[in-house]
Amino acid sequence: MAEFSLPANSKVGAGKTYPPPANAKNPRRFHIYRWNPDDGANPRLDTYTVDLADIAPMVLDALNKIKNEVDTTLTFRRSCREGICGSCAMNIDGTNTLACLKPIDEITGDVKIYPLPHMPVVKDLVPDLSHVLRASTSRSSPGSKAESAPPPDRERPQSEAERAKLDGLWECILCFCCTTACPSYWWNGERYLGPAILLQAYRWLADSRDEKTGERLDALEDPFRLYRCHTIMNCTKTCPKGLNPAKAIAEIKKMMVQRR
């Protein structure tokens, strides 16, 4: 039987345990992944106790409480706190989601928080998304492309039915919860574009105002870029916005067949 072992510096060890707040009414423990590239140490799990009676209900509120009042070295991304920017994507209680949309009371027991899986880590809960962001601009070609001139006195027309085809696509915020939950992306991340990028690509393929369908399909016609999707459906299950990347990928495959 084959045996696999992780590199020594990738093994997560036990970290610091911070004392709980005095007279806490509703204490909850948070185990948070910590790694600093500057100190040469292995990753660790630090443990913090937060009084839920003192904070708002989301996991991001607990992280802000910890950073502001307990440990200022804790590093994570956040911005809008309304599920719009995608900055606070991380793995919470074993599921990729947005910390600002994840209620603490949905989690049983201690809360475990890690960065998005299968991405290089910049520090603590901050993943390096450079690779997938470059793929987003180079392969999905965001923005409508047209050769014909628009009407001189208005925008390009679009019927209500044509506009409805974009629902479930335009809402993607590129948090990459879906991509980092996809085993096909784990195995072929350098060549497979992943569900987030492919959903973005289909958003423009489905847009009636775009006139570069052939060019967009050509950019995806590759054994790895599109066809590494095996319909595992992790992407749809984990999407914090309730979107269906697997369906978008299936629609692209149908368009590929129809043009042959």
CSV table of N, CA, C and O in Angstrom, one decimal, residues 59-137:
chain,number,residue,atom,x,y,z
A,59,VAL,N,-19.4,35.0,12.3
A,59,VAL,CA,-18.1,34.6,12.6
A,59,VAL,C,-17.1,35.7,12.4
A,59,VAL,O,-16.2,35.9,13.2
A,60,LEU,N,-17.4,36.6,11.4
A,60,LEU,CA,-16.5,37.7,11.2
A,60,LEU,C,-16.5,38.7,12.4
A,60,LEU,O,-15.5,39.3,12.7
A,61,ASP,N,-17.6,38.8,13.1
A,61,ASP,CA,-17.7,39.6,14.3
A,61,ASP,C,-16.8,39.1,15.4
A,61,ASP,O,-16.1,39.8,16.1
A,62,ALA,N,-16.7,37.7,15.5
A,62,ALA,CA,-15.8,37.1,16.5
A,62,ALA,C,-14.3,37.4,16.1
A,62,ALA,O,-13.5,37.7,16.9
A,63,LEU,N,-14.0,37.3,14.8
A,63,LEU,CA,-12.7,37.5,14.3
A,63,LEU,C,-12.2,39.0,14.6
A,63,LEU,O,-11.1,39.2,15.0
A,64,ASN,N,-13.2,39.9,14.3
A,64,ASN,CA,-12.9,41.3,14.6
A,64,ASN,C,-12.6,41.5,16.1
A,64,ASN,O,-11.8,42.3,16.5
A,65,LYS,N,-13.4,40.8,16.9
A,65,LYS,CA,-13.3,41.0,18.4
A,65,LYS,C,-11.9,40.5,18.8
A,65,LYS,O,-11.2,41.1,19.7
A,66,ILE,N,-11.5,39.3,18.3
A,66,ILE,CA,-10.2,38.8,18.7
A,66,ILE,C,-9.1,39.7,18.2
A,66,ILE,O,-8.2,40.0,19.0
A,67,LYS,N,-9.2,40.2,17.0
A,67,LYS,CA,-8.1,41.0,16.5
A,67,LYS,C,-8.0,42.4,17.2
A,67,LYS,O,-6.9,42.9,17.5
A,68,ASN,N,-9.2,42.9,17.5
A,68,ASN,CA,-9.2,44.2,18.1
A,68,ASN,C,-8.9,44.2,19.6
A,68,ASN,O,-8.3,45.2,20.1
A,69,GLU,N,-9.2,43.1,20.3
A,69,GLU,CA,-9.1,43.2,21.8
A,69,GLU,C,-8.2,42.1,22.4
A,69,GLU,O,-7.8,42.2,23.5
A,70,VAL,N,-7.9,41.0,21.6
A,70,VAL,CA,-7.1,39.9,22.2
A,70,VAL,C,-5.7,39.8,21.5
A,70,VAL,O,-4.7,39.7,22.2
A,71,ASP,N,-5.7,39.7,20.2
A,71,ASP,CA,-4.5,39.4,19.5
A,71,ASP,C,-4.4,40.2,18.2
A,71,ASP,O,-5.0,39.8,17.2
A,72,THR,N,-3.7,41.3,18.2
A,72,THR,CA,-3.7,42.2,17.1
A,72,THR,C,-2.8,41.6,15.9
A,72,THR,O,-2.9,42.1,14.8
A,73,THR,N,-2.1,40.5,16.1
A,73,THR,CA,-1.3,39.9,15.1
A,73,THR,C,-2.1,39.0,14.1
A,73,THR,O,-1.7,38.6,13.1
A,74,LEU,N,-3.4,38.6,14.6
A,74,LEU,CA,-4.2,37.8,13.7
A,74,LEU,C,-4.5,38.5,12.4
A,74,LEU,O,-4.9,39.7,12.4
A,75,THR,N,-4.3,37.8,11.3
A,75,THR,CA,-4.4,38.4,10.0
A,75,THR,C,-5.5,37.7,9.1
A,75,THR,O,-5.5,36.5,9.0
A,76,PHE,N,-6.4,38.5,8.6
A,76,PHE,CA,-7.4,38.0,7.7
A,76,PHE,C,-7.9,39.2,6.9
A,76,PHE,O,-7.7,40.3,7.2
A,77,ARG,N,-8.6,38.8,5.8
A,77,ARG,CA,-9.2,39.9,4.9
A,77,ARG,C,-10.6,40.1,5.3
A,77,ARG,O,-11.4,39.2,5.6
A,78,ARG,N,-11.1,41.3,5.2
A,78,ARG,CA,-12.5,41.7,5.3
A,78,ARG,C,-12.7,43.1,4.8
A,78,ARG,O,-11.8,43.9,4.8
A,79,SER,N,-13.9,43.3,4.3
A,79,SER,CA,-14.2,44.7,3.8
A,79,SER,C,-15.6,45.0,4.0
A,79,SER,O,-16.0,45.8,4.9
A,80,CYS,N,-16.5,44.5,3.2
A,80,CYS,CA,-17.9,45.0,3.2
A,80,CYS,C,-18.8,44.5,4.3
A,80,CYS,O,-19.7,45.2,4.7
A,81,ARG,N,-18.5,43.3,4.9
A,81,ARG,CA,-19.2,42.6,5.9
A,81,ARG,C,-20.7,42.3,5.5
A,81,ARG,O,-21.6,42.1,6.3
A,82,GLU,N,-21.0,42.4,4.2
A,82,GLU,CA,-22.4,42.2,3.7
A,82,GLU,C,-22.5,41.1,2.6
A,82,GLU,O,-23.5,41.0,1.9
A,83,GLY,N,-21.4,40.3,2.4
A,83,GLY,CA,-21.5,39.3,1.4
A,83,GLY,C,-21.4,39.8,0.0
A,83,GLY,O,-21.9,39.1,-0.9
A,84,ILE,N,-20.7,40.9,-0.2
A,84,ILE,CA,-20.7,41.6,-1.5
A,84,ILE,C,-19.3,41.5,-2.1
A,84,ILE,O,-19.1,41.3,-3.3
A,85,CYS,N,-18.2,41.7,-1.2
A,85,CYS,CA,-16.9,41.8,-1.8
A,85,CYS,C,-16.2,40.4,-1.9
A,85,CYS,O,-15.2,40.3,-2.7
A,86,GLY,N,-16.5,39.4,-1.1
A,86,GLY,CA,-15.9,38.1,-1.1
A,86,GLY,C,-14.6,38.1,-0.4
A,86,GLY,O,-13.9,37.0,-0.4
A,87,SER,N,-14.1,39.1,0.3
A,87,SER,CA,-12.8,39.2,0.9
A,87,SER,C,-12.7,38.2,2.1
A,87,SER,O,-11.6,37.6,2.2
A,88,CYS,N,-13.7,38.0,2.8
A,88,CYS,CA,-13.6,37.2,4.1
A,88,CYS,C,-13.9,35.7,3.8
A,88,CYS,O,-14.3,35.0,4.7
A,89,ALA,N,-13.6,35.2,2.6
A,89,ALA,CA,-13.8,33.8,2.3
A,89,ALA,C,-12.8,33.0,3.1
A,89,ALA,O,-11.6,33.3,3.1
A,90,MET,N,-13.2,31.9,3.8
A,90,MET,CA,-12.3,31.0,4.5
A,90,MET,C,-13.1,29.7,4.8
A,90,MET,O,-14.3,29.6,4.5
A,91,ASN,N,-12.4,28.8,5.3
A,91,ASN,CA,-13.0,27.5,5.7
A,91,ASN,C,-13.4,27.5,7.1
A,91,ASN,O,-12.5,27.6,8.0
A,92,ILE,N,-14.7,27.4,7.4
A,92,ILE,CA,-15.2,27.5,8.7
A,92,ILE,C,-16.0,26.3,9.0
A,92,ILE,O,-16.9,25.9,8.3
A,93,ASP,N,-15.6,25.6,10.1
A,93,ASP,CA,-16.3,24.3,10.5
A,93,ASP,C,-16.3,23.3,9.3
A,93,ASP,O,-17.3,22.6,9.1
A,94,GLY,N,-15.2,23.3,8.5
A,94,GLY,CA,-15.1,22.3,7.4
A,94,GLY,C,-15.7,22.7,6.1
A,94,GLY,O,-15.7,21.9,5.2
A,95,THR,N,-16.3,23.9,6.0
A,95,THR,CA,-17.0,24.3,4.8
A,95,THR,C,-16.4,25.7,4.4
A,95,THR,O,-16.3,26.6,5.2
A,96,ASN,N,-16.2,25.8,3.1
A,96,ASN,CA,-15.8,27.1,2.5
A,96,ASN,C,-17.0,28.1,2.5
A,96,ASN,O,-18.0,27.7,1.9
A,97,THR,N,-16.8,29.2,3.1
A,97,THR,CA,-17.9,30.2,3.1
A,97,THR,C,-17.4,31.6,3.4
A,97,THR,O,-16.2,31.8,3.5
A,98,LEU,N,-18.3,32.5,3.6
A,98,LEU,CA,-17.9,33.9,3.9
A,98,LEU,C,-18.1,34.1,5.4
A,98,LEU,O,-19.2,33.8,5.9
A,99,ALA,N,-17.1,34.6,6.1
A,99,ALA,CA,-17.2,34.8,7.5
A,99,ALA,C,-18.3,35.8,7.9
A,99,ALA,O,-18.9,35.6,9.0
A,100,CYS,N,-18.6,36.7,7.0
A,100,CYS,CA,-19.6,37.7,7.3
A,100,CYS,C,-21.0,37.2,7.2
A,100,CYS,O,-21.9,37.8,7.7
A,101,LEU,N,-21.2,36.1,6.5
A,101,LEU,CA,-22.5,35.5,6.3
A,101,LEU,C,-22.7,34.2,7.1
A,101,LEU,O,-23.8,33.7,7.1
A,102,LYS,N,-21.7,33.8,7.9
A,102,LYS,CA,-21.8,32.5,8.6
A,102,LYS,C,-22.2,32.8,10.1
A,102,LYS,O,-21.4,33.3,10.9
A,103,PRO,N,-23.4,32.5,10.5
A,103,PRO,CA,-23.8,32.7,11.9
A,103,PRO,C,-23.1,31.7,12.8
A,103,PRO,O,-23.0,30.5,12.5
A,104,ILE,N,-22.6,32.2,13.9
A,104,ILE,CA,-21.9,31.3,14.9
A,104,ILE,C,-22.9,30.3,15.4
A,104,ILE,O,-22.4,29.1,15.7
A,105,ASP,N,-24.1,30.6,15.6
A,105,ASP,CA,-25.1,29.6,16.2
A,105,ASP,C,-25.4,28.5,15.3
A,105,ASP,O,-26.1,27.5,15.8
A,106,GLU,N,-25.0,28.5,14.1
A,106,GLU,CA,-25.1,27.4,13.2
A,106,GLU,C,-24.1,26.3,13.4
A,106,GLU,O,-24.2,25.2,12.8
A,107,ILE,N,-23.1,26.6,14.2
A,107,ILE,CA,-21.9,25.7,14.4
A,107,ILE,C,-22.1,25.1,15.8
A,107,ILE,O,-22.3,25.8,16.8
A,108,THR,N,-21.9,23.8,15.8
A,108,THR,CA,-22.0,23.1,17.1
A,108,THR,C,-20.6,22.9,17.7
A,108,THR,O,-19.7,22.5,17.0
A,109,GLY,N,-20.5,23.3,18.9
A,109,GLY,CA,-19.2,23.1,19.6
A,109,GLY,C,-18.2,24.2,19.2
A,109,GLY,O,-18.6,25.3,18.8
A,110,ASP,N,-16.9,23.9,19.4
A,110,ASP,CA,-15.9,24.8,19.1
A,110,ASP,C,-15.9,25.2,17.6
A,110,ASP,O,-16.2,24.3,16.7
A,111,VAL,N,-15.5,26.4,17.3
A,111,VAL,CA,-15.4,26.9,15.9
A,111,VAL,C,-14.0,26.7,15.4
A,111,VAL,O,-13.1,27.3,16.0
A,112,LYS,N,-13.8,26.0,14.3
A,112,LYS,CA,-12.5,25.8,13.7
A,112,LYS,C,-12.4,26.6,12.4
A,112,LYS,O,-13.3,26.5,11.5
A,113,ILE,N,-11.4,27.4,12.3
A,113,ILE,CA,-11.3,28.3,11.1
A,113,ILE,C,-9.9,28.2,10.4
A,113,ILE,O,-8.9,28.3,11.1
A,114,TYR,N,-9.9,27.9,9.2
A,114,TYR,CA,-8.7,27.7,8.3
A,114,TYR,C,-8.8,28.6,7.1
A,114,TYR,O,-9.9,29.1,6.7
A,115,PRO,N,-7.7,28.9,6.4
A,115,PRO,CA,-7.8,29.6,5.2
A,115,PRO,C,-8.4,28.7,4.1
A,115,PRO,O,-8.5,27.5,4.3
A,116,LEU,N,-8.8,29.3,3.0
A,116,LEU,CA,-9.3,28.5,1.9
A,116,LEU,C,-8.3,27.4,1.5
A,116,LEU,O,-7.1,27.6,1.4
A,117,PRO,N,-8.8,26.1,1.4
A,117,PRO,CA,-7.8,25.0,1.1
A,117,PRO,C,-7.2,25.0,-0.2
A,117,PRO,O,-7.7,25.6,-1.2
A,118,HIS,N,-6.1,24.4,-0.3
A,118,HIS,CA,-5.4,24.1,-1.6
A,118,HIS,C,-5.0,25.4,-2.3
A,118,HIS,O,-4.9,25.5,-3.5
A,119,MET,N,-4.7,26.4,-1.6
A,119,MET,CA,-4.1,27.7,-2.1
A,119,MET,C,-2.9,28.0,-1.2
A,119,MET,O,-2.9,27.7,0.0
A,120,PRO,N,-1.9,28.6,-1.8
A,120,PRO,CA,-0.8,29.1,-1.0
A,120,PRO,C,-1.3,30.1,0.0
A,120,PRO,O,-2.2,30.9,-0.3
A,121,VAL,N,-0.7,30.1,1.2
A,121,VAL,CA,-1.1,31.0,2.3
A,121,VAL,C,-0.1,32.1,2.4
A,121,VAL,O,1.1,31.9,2.4
A,122,VAL,N,-0.6,33.4,2.4
A,122,VAL,CA,0.2,34.5,2.5
A,122,VAL,C,0.6,34.7,4.0
A,122,VAL,O,1.8,34.8,4.4
A,123,LYS,N,-0.5,34.6,4.9
A,123,LYS,CA,-0.3,34.7,6.3
A,123,LYS,C,-1.6,34.3,7.0
A,123,LYS,O,-2.7,34.8,6.5
A,124,ASP,N,-1.6,33.5,8.0
A,124,ASP,CA,-2.8,33.2,8.8
A,124,ASP,C,-3.9,32.8,7.9
A,124,ASP,O,-3.8,31.7,7.2
A,125,LEU,N,-5.0,33.6,7.8
A,125,LEU,CA,-6.2,33.2,7.1
A,125,LEU,C,-6.3,33.9,5.7
A,125,LEU,O,-7.3,33.9,5.0
A,126,VAL,N,-5.1,34.4,5.2
A,126,VAL,CA,-5.1,35.1,3.9
A,126,VAL,C,-4.5,34.2,2.9
A,126,VAL,O,-3.3,33.9,2.9
A,127,PRO,N,-5.3,33.7,1.9
A,127,PRO,CA,-4.7,32.9,0.8
A,127,PRO,C,-4.2,33.8,-0.3
A,127,PRO,O,-4.6,34.9,-0.5
A,128,ASP,N,-3.3,33.2,-1.1
A,128,ASP,CA,-2.7,33.9,-2.3
A,128,ASP,C,-3.6,33.5,-3.5
A,128,ASP,O,-3.6,32.4,-3.9
A,129,LEU,N,-4.4,34.5,-3.9
A,129,LEU,CA,-5.4,34.2,-5.0
A,129,LEU,C,-4.9,34.7,-6.4
A,129,LEU,O,-5.6,34.9,-7.3
A,130,SER,N,-3.6,35.0,-6.5
A,130,SER,CA,-3.0,35.6,-7.7
A,130,SER,C,-3.3,34.8,-8.9
A,130,SER,O,-3.7,35.3,-10.0
A,131,HIS,N,-3.1,33.5,-8.8
A,131,HIS,CA,-3.3,32.6,-9.9
A,131,HIS,C,-4.7,32.6,-10.5
A,131,HIS,O,-4.9,32.7,-11.7
A,132,VAL,N,-5.7,32.4,-9.6
A,132,VAL,CA,-7.1,32.4,-10.0
A,132,VAL,C,-7.5,33.8,-10.5
A,132,VAL,O,-8.4,33.8,-11.4
A,133,LEU,N,-7.0,34.8,-10.0
A,133,LEU,CA,-7.4,36.1,-10.4
A,133,LEU,C,-6.9,36.4,-11.8
A,133,LEU,O,-7.5,37.1,-12.6
A,134,ARG,N,-5.7,36.0,-12.1
A,134,ARG,CA,-5.1,36.1,-13.4
A,134,ARG,C,-5.9,35.3,-14.4
A,134,ARG,O,-6.2,35.8,-15.5
A,135,ALA,N,-6.3,34.1,-14.1
A,135,ALA,CA,-7.1,33.3,-14.9
A,135,ALA,C,-8.5,34.0,-15.2
A,135,ALA,O,-9.0,33.9,-16.3
A,136,SER,N,-9.0,34.7,-14.2
A,136,SER,CA,-10.3,35.3,-14.4
A,136,SER,C,-10.3,36.4,-15.5
A,136,SER,O,-11.2,36.4,-16.3
A,137,THR,N,-9.2,37.1,-15.5
A,137,THR,CA,-9.1,38.2,-16.6
A,137,THR,C,-8.7,37.6,-17.9
A,137,THR,O,-9.1,38.1,-18.9
